[in-house]
Coordinates of C-alpha atoms in Angstrom, one line a residue:
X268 CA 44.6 -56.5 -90.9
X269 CA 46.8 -58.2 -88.3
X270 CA 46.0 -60.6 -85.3
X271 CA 48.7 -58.8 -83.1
X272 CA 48.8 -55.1 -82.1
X273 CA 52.4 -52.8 -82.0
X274 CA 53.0 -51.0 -79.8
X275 CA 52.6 -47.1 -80.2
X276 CA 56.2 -45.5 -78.6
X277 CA 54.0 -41.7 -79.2
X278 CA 53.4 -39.9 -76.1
X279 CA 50.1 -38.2 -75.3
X280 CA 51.4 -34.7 -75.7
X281 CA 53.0 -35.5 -79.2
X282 CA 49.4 -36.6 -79.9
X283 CA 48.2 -33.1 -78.7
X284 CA 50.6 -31.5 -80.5
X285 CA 50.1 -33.2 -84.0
X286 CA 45.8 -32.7 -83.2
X287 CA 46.7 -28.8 -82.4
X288 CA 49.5 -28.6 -85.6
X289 CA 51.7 -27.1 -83.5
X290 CA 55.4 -29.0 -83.2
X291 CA 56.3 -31.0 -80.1
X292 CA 59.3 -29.0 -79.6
X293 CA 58.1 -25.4 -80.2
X294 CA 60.0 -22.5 -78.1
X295 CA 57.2 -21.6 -75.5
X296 CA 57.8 -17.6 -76.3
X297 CA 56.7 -18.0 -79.6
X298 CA 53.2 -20.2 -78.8
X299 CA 52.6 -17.3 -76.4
X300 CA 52.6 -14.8 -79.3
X301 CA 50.4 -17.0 -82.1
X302 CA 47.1 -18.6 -81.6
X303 CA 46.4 -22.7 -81.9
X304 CA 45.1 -23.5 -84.9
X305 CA 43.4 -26.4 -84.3
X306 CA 43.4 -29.0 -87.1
X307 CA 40.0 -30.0 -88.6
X308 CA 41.6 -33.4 -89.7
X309 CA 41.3 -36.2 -87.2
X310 CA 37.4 -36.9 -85.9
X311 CA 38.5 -36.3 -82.2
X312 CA 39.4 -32.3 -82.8
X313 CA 35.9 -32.6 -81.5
X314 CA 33.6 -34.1 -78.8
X315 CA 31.2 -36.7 -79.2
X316 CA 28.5 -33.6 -77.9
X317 CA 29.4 -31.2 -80.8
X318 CA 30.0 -34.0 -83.7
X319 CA 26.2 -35.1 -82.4
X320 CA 24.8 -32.0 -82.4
X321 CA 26.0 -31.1 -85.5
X322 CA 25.1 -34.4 -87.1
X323 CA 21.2 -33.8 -86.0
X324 CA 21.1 -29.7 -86.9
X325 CA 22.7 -31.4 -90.3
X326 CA 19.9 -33.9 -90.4
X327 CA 17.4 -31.5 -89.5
X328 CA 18.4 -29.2 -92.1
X329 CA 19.1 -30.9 -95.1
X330 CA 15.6 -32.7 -95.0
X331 CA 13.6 -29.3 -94.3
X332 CA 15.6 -27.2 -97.4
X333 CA 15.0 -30.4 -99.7
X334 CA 11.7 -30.3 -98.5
X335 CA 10.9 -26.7 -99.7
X336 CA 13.0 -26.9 -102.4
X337 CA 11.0 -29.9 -103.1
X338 CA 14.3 -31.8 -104.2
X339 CA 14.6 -35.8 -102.6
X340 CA 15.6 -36.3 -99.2
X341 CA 18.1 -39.4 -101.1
X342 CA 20.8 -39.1 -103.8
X343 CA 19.1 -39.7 -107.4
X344 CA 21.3 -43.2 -107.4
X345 CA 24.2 -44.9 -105.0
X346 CA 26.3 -47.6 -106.2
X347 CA 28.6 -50.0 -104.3
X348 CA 31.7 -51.0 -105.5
X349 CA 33.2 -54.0 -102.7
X350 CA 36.9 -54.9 -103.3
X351 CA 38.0 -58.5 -102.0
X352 CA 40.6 -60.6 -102.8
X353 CA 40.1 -63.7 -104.9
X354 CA 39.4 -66.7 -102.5
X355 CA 42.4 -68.6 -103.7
X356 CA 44.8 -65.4 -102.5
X357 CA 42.6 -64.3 -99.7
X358 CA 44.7 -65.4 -96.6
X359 CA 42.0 -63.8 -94.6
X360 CA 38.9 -65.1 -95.7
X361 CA 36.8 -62.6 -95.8
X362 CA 34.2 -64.0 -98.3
X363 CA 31.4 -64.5 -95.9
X364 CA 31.2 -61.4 -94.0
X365 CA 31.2 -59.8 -97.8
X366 CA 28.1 -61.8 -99.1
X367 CA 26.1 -60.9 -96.0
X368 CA 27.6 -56.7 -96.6
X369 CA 26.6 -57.2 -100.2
X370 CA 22.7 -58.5 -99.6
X371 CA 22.5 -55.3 -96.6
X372 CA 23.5 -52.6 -99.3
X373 CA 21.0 -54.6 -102.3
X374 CA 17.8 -56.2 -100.3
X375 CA 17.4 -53.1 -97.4
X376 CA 19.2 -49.8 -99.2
X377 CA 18.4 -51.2 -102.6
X378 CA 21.7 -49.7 -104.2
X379 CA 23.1 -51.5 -107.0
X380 CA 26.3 -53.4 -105.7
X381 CA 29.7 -54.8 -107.8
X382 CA 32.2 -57.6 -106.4
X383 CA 35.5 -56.9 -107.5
X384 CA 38.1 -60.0 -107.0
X385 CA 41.1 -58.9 -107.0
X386 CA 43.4 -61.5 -108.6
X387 CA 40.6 -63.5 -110.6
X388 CA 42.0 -61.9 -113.8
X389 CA 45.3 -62.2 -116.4
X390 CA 46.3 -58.6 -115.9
X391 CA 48.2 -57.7 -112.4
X392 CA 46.2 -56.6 -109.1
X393 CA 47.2 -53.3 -109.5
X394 CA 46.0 -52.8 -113.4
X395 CA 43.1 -54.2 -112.4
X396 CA 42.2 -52.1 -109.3
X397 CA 42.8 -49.4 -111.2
X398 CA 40.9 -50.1 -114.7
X399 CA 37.6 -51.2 -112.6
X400 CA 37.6 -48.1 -110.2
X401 CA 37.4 -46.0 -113.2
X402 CA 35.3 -48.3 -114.9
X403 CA 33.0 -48.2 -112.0
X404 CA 33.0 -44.3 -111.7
X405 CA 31.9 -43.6 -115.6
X406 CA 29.2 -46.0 -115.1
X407 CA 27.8 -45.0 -112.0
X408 CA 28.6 -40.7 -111.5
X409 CA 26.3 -38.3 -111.4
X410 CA 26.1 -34.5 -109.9
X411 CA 23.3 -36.0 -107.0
X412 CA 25.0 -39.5 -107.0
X413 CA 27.4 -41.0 -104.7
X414 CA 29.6 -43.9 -104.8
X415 CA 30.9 -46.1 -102.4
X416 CA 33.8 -47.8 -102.1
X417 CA 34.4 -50.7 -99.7
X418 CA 37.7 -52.8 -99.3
X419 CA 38.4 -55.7 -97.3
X420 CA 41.7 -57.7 -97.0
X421 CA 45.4 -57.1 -95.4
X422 CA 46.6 -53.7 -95.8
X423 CA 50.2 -52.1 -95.0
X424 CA 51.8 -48.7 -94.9
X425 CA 54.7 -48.0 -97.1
X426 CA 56.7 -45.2 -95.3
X427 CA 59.1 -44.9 -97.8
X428 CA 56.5 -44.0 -100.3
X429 CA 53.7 -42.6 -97.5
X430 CA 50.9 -45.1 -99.8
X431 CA 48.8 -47.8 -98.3
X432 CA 49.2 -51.0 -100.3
X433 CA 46.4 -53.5 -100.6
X434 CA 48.0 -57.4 -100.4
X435 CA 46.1 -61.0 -99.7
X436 CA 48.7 -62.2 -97.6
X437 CA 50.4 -60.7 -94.3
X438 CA 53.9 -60.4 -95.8
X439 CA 55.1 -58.9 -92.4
X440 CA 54.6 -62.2 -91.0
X441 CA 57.6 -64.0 -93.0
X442 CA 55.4 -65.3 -96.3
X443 CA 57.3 -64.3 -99.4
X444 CA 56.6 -64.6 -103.0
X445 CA 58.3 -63.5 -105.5
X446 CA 55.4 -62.2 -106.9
X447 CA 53.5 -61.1 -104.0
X448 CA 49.2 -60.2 -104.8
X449 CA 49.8 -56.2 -104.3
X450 CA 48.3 -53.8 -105.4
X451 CA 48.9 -49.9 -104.1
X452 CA 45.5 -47.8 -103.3
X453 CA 47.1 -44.4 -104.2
X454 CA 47.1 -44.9 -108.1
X455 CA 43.4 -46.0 -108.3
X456 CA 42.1 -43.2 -105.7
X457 CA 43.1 -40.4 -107.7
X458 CA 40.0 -41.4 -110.0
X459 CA 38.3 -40.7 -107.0
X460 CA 39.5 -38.0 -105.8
X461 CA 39.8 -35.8 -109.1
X462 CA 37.0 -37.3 -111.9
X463 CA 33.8 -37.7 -110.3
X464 CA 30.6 -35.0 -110.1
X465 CA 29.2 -36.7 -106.6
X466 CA 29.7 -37.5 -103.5
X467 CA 32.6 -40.7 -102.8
X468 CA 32.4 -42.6 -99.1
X469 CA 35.2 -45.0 -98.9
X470 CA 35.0 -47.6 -96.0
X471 CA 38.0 -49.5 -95.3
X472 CA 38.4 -53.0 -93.0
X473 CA 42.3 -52.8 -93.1
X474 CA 45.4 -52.2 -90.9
X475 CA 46.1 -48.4 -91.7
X476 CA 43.5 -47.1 -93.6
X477 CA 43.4 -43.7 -90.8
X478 CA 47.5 -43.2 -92.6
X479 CA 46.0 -41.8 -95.9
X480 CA 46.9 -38.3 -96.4
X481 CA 44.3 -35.4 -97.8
X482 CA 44.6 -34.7 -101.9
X483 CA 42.6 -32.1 -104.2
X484 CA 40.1 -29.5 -102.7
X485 CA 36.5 -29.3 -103.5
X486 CA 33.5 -27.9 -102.2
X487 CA 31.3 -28.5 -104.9
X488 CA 31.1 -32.6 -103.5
X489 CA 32.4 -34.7 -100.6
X490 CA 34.8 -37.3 -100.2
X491 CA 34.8 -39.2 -97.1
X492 CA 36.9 -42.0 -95.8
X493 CA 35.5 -44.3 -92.3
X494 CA 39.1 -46.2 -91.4
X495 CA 38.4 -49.5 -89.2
X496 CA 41.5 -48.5 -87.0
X497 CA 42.6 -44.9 -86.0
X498 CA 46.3 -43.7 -87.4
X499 CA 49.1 -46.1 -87.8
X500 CA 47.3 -49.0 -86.4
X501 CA 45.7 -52.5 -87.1
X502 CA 42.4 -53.8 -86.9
X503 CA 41.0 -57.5 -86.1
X504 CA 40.9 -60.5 -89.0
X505 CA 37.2 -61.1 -90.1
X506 CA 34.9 -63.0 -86.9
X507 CA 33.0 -61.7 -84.4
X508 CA 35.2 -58.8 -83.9
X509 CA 35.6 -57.0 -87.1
X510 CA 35.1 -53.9 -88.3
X511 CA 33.0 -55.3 -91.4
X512 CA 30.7 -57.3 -89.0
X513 CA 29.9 -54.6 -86.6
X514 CA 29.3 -52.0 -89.8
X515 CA 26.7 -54.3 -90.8
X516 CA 25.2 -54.8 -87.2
X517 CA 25.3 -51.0 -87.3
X518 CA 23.8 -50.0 -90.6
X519 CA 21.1 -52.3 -89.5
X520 CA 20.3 -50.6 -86.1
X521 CA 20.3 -47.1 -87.7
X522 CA 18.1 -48.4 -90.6
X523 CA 15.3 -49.7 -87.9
X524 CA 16.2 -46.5 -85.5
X525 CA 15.5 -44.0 -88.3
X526 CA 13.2 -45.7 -90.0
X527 CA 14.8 -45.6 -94.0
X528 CA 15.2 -41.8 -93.2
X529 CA 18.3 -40.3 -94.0
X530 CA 21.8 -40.7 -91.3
X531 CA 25.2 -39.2 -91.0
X532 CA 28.3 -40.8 -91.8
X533 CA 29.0 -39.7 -87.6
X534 CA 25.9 -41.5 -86.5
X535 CA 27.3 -44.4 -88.1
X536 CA 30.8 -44.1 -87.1
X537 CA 29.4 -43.7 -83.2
X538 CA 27.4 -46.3 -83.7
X539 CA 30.3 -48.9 -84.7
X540 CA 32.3 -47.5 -81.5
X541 CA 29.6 -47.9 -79.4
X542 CA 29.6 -52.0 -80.4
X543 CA 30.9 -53.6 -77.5
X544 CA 33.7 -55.5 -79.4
X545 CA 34.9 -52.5 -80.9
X546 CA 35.3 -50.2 -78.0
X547 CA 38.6 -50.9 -78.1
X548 CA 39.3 -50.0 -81.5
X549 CA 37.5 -46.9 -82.6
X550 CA 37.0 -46.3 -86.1
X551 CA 37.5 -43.0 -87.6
X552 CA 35.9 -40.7 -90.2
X553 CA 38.5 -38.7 -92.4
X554 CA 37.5 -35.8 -95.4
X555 CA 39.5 -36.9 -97.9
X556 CA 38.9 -33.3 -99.8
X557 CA 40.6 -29.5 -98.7
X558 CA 36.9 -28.6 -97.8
X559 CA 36.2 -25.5 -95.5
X560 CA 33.1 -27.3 -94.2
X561 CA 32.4 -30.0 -92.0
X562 CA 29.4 -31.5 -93.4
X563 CA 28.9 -35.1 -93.4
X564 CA 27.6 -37.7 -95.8
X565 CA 24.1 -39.0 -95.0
X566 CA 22.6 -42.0 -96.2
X567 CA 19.4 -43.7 -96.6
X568 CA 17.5 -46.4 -98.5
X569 CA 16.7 -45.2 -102.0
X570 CA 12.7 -45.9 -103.1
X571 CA 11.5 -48.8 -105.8
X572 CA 13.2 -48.6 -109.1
X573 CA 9.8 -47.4 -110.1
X574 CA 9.7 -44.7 -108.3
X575 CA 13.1 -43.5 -108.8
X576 CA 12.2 -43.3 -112.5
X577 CA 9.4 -40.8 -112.0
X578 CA 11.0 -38.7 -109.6
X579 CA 14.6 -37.9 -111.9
X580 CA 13.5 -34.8 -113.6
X581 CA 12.9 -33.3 -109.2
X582 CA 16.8 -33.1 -109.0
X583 CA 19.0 -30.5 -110.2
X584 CA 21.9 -30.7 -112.5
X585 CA 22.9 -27.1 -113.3
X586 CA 25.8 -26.8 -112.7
X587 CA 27.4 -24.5 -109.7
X588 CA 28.9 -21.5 -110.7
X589 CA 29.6 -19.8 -107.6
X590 CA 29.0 -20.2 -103.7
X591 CA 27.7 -17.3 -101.3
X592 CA 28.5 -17.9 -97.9
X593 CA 26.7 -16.8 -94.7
X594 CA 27.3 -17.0 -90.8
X595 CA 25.2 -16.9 -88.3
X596 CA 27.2 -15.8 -85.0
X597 CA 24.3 -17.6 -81.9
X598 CA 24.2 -15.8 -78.2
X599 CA 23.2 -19.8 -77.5
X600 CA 24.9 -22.7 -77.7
X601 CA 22.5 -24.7 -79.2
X602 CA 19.2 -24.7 -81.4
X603 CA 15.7 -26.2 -81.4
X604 CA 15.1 -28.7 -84.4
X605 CA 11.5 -26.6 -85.1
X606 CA 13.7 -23.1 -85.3
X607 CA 16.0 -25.0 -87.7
X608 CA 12.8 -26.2 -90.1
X609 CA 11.3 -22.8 -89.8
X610 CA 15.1 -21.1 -91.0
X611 CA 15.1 -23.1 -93.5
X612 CA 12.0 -22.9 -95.0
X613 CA 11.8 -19.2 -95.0
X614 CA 15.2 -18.5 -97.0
X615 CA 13.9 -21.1 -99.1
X616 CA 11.1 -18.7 -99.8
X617 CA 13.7 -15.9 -99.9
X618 CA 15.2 -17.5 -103.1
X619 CA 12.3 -18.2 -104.7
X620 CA 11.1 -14.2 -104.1
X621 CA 14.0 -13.1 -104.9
X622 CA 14.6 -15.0 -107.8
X623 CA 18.0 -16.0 -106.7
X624 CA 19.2 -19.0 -108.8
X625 CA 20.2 -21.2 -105.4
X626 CA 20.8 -25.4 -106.1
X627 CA 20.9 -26.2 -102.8
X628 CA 21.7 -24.3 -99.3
X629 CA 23.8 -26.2 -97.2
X630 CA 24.7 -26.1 -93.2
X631 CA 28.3 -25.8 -93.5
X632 CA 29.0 -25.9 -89.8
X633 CA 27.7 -26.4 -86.4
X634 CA 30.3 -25.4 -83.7
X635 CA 30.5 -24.3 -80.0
X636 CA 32.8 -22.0 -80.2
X637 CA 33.5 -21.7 -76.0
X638 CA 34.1 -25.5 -76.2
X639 CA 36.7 -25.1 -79.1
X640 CA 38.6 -21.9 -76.8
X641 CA 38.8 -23.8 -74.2
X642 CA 40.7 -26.6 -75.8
X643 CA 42.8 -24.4 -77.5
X644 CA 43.7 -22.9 -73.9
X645 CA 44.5 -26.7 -72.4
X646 CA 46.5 -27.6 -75.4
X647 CA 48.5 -24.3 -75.4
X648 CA 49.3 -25.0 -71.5
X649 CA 50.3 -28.6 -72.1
X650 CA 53.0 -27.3 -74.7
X651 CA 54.3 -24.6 -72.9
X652 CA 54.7 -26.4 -69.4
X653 CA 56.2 -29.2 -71.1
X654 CA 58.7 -26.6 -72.9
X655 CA 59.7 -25.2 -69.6
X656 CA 60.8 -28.6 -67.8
X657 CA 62.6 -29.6 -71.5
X658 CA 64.9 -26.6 -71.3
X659 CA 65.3 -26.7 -67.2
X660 CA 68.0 -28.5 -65.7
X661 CA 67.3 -30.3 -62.3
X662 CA 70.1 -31.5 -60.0
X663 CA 69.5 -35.0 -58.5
X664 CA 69.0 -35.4 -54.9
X665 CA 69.1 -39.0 -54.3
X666 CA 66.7 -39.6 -51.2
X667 CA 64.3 -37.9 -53.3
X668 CA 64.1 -39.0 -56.9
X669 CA 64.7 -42.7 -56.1
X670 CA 62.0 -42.3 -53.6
X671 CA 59.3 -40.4 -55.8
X672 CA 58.2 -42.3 -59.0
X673 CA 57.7 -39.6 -61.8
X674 CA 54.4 -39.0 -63.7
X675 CA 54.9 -41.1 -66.4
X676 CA 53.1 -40.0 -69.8
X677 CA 50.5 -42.9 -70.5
X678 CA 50.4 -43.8 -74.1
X679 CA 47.7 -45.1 -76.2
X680 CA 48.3 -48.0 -78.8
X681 CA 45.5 -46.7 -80.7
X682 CA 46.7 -43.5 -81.8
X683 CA 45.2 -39.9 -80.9
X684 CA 43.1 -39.5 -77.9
X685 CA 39.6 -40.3 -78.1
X686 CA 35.9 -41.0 -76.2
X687 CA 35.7 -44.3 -77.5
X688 CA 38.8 -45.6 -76.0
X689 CA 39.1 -46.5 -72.6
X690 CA 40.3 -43.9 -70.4
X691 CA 42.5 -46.2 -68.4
X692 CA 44.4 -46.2 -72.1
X693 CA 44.9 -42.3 -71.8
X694 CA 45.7 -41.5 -68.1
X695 CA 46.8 -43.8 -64.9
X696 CA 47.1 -41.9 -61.5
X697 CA 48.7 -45.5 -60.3
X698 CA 52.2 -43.7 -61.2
X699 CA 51.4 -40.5 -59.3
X700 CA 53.9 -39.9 -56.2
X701 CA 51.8 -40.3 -53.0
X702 CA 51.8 -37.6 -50.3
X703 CA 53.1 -39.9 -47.3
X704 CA 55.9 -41.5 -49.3
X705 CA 57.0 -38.0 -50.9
X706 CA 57.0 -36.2 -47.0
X707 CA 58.7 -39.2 -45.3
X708 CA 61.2 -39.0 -48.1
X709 CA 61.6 -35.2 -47.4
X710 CA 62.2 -35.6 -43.7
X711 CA 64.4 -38.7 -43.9
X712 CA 66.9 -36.2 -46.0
X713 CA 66.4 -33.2 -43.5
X714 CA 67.3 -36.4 -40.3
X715 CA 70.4 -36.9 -41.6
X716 CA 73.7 -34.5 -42.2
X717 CA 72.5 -31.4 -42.7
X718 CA 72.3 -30.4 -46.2
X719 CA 74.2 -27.7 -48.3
X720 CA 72.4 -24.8 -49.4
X721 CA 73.4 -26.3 -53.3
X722 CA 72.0 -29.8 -52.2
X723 CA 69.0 -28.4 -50.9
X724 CA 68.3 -26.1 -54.2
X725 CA 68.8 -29.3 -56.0
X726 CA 65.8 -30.8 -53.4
X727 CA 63.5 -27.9 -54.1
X728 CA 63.9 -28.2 -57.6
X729 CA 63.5 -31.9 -57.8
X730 CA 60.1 -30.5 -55.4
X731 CA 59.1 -28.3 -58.4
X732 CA 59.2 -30.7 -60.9
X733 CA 56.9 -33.3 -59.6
X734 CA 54.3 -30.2 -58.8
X735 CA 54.8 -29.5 -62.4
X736 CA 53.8 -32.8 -63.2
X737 CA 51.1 -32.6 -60.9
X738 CA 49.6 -30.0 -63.0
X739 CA 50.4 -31.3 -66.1
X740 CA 48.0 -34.5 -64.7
X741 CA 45.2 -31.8 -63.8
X742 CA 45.6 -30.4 -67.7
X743 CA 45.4 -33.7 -69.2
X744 CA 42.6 -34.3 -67.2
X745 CA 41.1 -31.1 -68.4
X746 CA 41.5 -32.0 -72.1
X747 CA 40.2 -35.0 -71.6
X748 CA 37.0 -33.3 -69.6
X749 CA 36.4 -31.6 -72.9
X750 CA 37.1 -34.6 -75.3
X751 CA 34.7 -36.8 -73.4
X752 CA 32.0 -33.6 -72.7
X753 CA 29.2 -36.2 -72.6
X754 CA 30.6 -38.9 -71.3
X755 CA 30.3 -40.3 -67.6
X756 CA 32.4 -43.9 -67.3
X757 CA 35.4 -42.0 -66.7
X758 CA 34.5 -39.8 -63.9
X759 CA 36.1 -42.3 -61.1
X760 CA 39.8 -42.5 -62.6
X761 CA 39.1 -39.2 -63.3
X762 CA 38.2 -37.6 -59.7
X763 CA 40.4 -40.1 -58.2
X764 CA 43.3 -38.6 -59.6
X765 CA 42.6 -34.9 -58.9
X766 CA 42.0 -35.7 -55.7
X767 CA 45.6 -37.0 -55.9
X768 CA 47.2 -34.0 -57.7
X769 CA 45.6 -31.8 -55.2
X770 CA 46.7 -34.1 -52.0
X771 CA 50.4 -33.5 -53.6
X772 CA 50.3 -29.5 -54.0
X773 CA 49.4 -29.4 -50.1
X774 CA 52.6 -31.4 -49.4
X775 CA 54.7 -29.9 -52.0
X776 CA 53.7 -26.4 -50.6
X777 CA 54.3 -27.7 -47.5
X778 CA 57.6 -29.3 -48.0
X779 CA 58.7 -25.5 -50.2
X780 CA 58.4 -23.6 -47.1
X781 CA 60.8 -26.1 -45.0
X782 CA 63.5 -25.8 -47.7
X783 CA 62.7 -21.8 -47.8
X784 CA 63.0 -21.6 -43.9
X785 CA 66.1 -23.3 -44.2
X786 CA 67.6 -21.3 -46.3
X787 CA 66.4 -17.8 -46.8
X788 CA 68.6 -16.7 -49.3
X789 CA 67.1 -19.2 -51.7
X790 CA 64.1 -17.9 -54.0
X791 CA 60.9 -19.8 -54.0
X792 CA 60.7 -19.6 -57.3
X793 CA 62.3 -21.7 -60.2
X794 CA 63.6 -20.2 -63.3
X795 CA 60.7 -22.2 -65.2
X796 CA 58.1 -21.2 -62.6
X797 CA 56.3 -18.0 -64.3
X798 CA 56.0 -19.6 -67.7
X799 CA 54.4 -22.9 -65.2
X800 CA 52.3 -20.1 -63.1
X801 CA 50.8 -18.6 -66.2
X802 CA 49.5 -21.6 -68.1
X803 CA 48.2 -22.7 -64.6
X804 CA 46.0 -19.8 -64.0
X805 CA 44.7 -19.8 -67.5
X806 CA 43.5 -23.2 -67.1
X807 CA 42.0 -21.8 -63.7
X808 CA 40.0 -19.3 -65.3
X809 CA 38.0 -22.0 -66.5

């Protein structure tokens, strides 16, 4: 945690490019010939539409296959393991907002909860972090278990070593020690990331978490990871602000909007976004496991001890031997809830005819796949254009480029783009040139000495590039249509500035005919104009 924010120096294409795992500086001809893969990674490879339809087909599945399987809707038993800092280390305080976590997880989800101080013992943070984590997992695993992990406390990302390091004091702000109360995350994860038979949901309130990189794959379990901030960036000291205080506001709301049925991991995460003081800082859902699926963790309140006693020997523990994997290609985008009960329960009945020895059947994924083309398309475009003007060269023509402002890329301090951040964060048509200004510009050059047919190539070019970056504002947009596929607060900024970008073309076009007319041997067209021509009418298509 930190109480000031630095400042991000990525660009929003670099973001694109590192979402679409495709480099910032790849040659245009080659992204022509190979697809974009695009990376299943970061929670905002998605829109807020798909990740909630899929969360509720998810919902609506799981329940009706455990219901003919006659398995519980809950995990057989969930433990919580909450790491703090020992108060006499803990620079942040955080003590209070981790009793009140601590009597949510025990009174309303009755699972059984464990305080870890770090610090409170002889041996060193990190021996300690690491003996109770594995402590905690051989006490608490099971095949229909899962464990949670919860840490709270300053956190730092070692670049050298690519680790987050867990510390009690903000040693970035001048405190030294020589003996500073560290202790590195990496080492005690791998517990939890290659020993356990369940489920692991790790939820961390600390500057970074959103930095930790993927380990093993699995696909017998899940391992999931909700970050308070989104890659490479803080998040706010414990108060009214925090990440821990609006999970527990959240966990409450979906308890009392579900009714102790079972949620998603996403309905959680949205919920925590959708907190007015954390609309700012969105946190994000990571898999920590190389899983082809993109299930997510549920959670619910687990019955009296009582009854979980009597209903042990309903669960499972055979162990899985192999996987048989179906898809289901829809002529419709969506489903009905009642056709997703009734699917269910029939190849339920399937198995049981047939005598095939199925555990469980799983949704493995819910996806539009028009949607996901689409993006594909925008991101390809963004690439390409951007390509082009890298490897043109444009002669300066003074009247003009001091006159015309640039498009400036807008940069977001929060990392990859996302609903849950502002739009004003991702795109500003303040920067764009305006019509009047750019054509009053133009015909003060023509007024004076006439121009040589090299200075007025130079102005045509210089013309080019800001219609370029016109377009480039209309593709952003695009992409940002499709991240943001339910959303409305953005549609202002966001018709204000096409109606800019299309003011521009007019005058540009405009403005290309003059310099044509006054010199005829000059082609209309600049070298990087094709390559510019094609991405634009594949966004049209649209």
């Amino acid at each position: 945690m930190a109480l000031q924010r630095p400042r991000s120096q990525s660009s929003f294409l670099s973001q694109v490019a590192r979402l679409a795992r495709v480099p910032e500086n790849a040659d245009v001809d080659a992204l022509q010939a190979s697809p974009i893969s695009l990376s299943d990674e970061s929670s905002t490879s998605v829109t807020d539409e798909e990740s909630s339809a899929r969360s509720r087909v998810q919902n609506v599945w799981d329940s009706a296959v455990n219901k003919s399987m006659k398995v519980p809707d809950t995990y057989e038993d969930v433990a919580v393991l909450i790491i703090k800092w020992d108060e006499k280390l803990d620079e942040l305080k955080c003590g209070p907002e981790v009793k009140e976590l601590d009597a949510l997880f025990q009174e309303r989800f009755r699972y059984q909860t464990q305080i870890l101080n770090l610090g409170d013992s002889e041996l060193k943070p990190q021996k300690q972090l690491n003996r109770d984590v594995s402590h905690f997992i051989a006490e608490h695993d099971g095949p229909n278990n899962l464990i949670i992990i919860f840490y709270t406390g300053h956190g730092s990302w070692d670049k050298c070593r690519n680790v987050l390091d867990l510390h009690a004091k903000d040693w970035s702000q001048g405190n030294t020690n020589e003996h500073p109360a560290k202790a590195c995350w990496e080492p005690a994860e791998r517990a939890l990331m290659e020993g356990p038979e369940g489920d692991v949901l790790a939820i961390f309130d600390t500057c970074y978490a959103s930095n930790v990189q993927k380990g093993v794959t699995s696909d017998a379990r899940s391992y999931q990871l909700i970050a308070a901030s989104s890659y490479d960036q803080p998040t706010a000291a414990p108060g009214q602000n925090s990440f821990t205080t609006a999970l527990i506001k959240s966990l409450k709301e979906l308890l009392d909007r579900y009714e102790n049925r079972p949620f998603t991991v996403w309905d959680l995460q949205d919920q925590i976004n959708h907190q007015k003081e954390r609309r700012d800082s969105p946190c994000m859902v990571h898999n920590r496991l190389r899983r082809y699926n993109d299930r997510y963790l549920r959670l619910a309140p687990l019955p009296s001890k009582a009854e979980r006693a009597t209903r042990r020997q309903s669960f499972h523990t055979e162990p899985f031997r192999a996987f048989f994997t179906l898809r289901f290609a829809l002529t419709d985008g969506d489903i009905e809830d009642e056709q997703i009960r009734k699917l269910a329960e029939k190849l339920c009945n399937a198995c049981e005819t047939l005598k095939i020895p199925a555990r469980r059947i799983d949704m493995i994924s819910f996806r539009d796949s028009i949607k996901h083309n689409r993006l594909k398309s925008v991101t390809h475009a963004l690439i390409a254009i951007q390509s082009r003007l890298r490897r043109s060269t444009l002669e300066s023509v003074t009247s003009v480029s001091t006159s015309v402002p640039q498009l400036a890329w807008v940069t977001t301090e929060r990392g990859p783009p996302s609903p849950t951040i502002p739009l004003l964060q991702l795109i500003n048509p303040s920067p764009i040139p305006d019509p009047s200004k750019l054509a009053h510009a133009y015909s003060s050059a023509q007024e004076e000495e006439a121009p040589t047919s090299k200075e007025m190539s130079g102005a045509r070019r210089s013309l080019w590039h800001i219609e370029i970056n016109t377009a480039l504002l209309v593709l952003m947009s695009s992409f940002l249509v499709i991240q943001c596929m339910n959303q409305t607060w953005w549609h202002d900024i966001f018709t204000q500035a096409q109606d800019r970008a299309k003011d521009i073309h007019e005058v540009v076009n405009a403005l290309l005919a003059q310099a044509k007319a006054r010199d005829e041997t000059a082609d209309s067209q600049a070298p990087f104009m094709p390559g510019f021509a094609h991405a634009l009418k594949r966004w049209r298509t649209w």
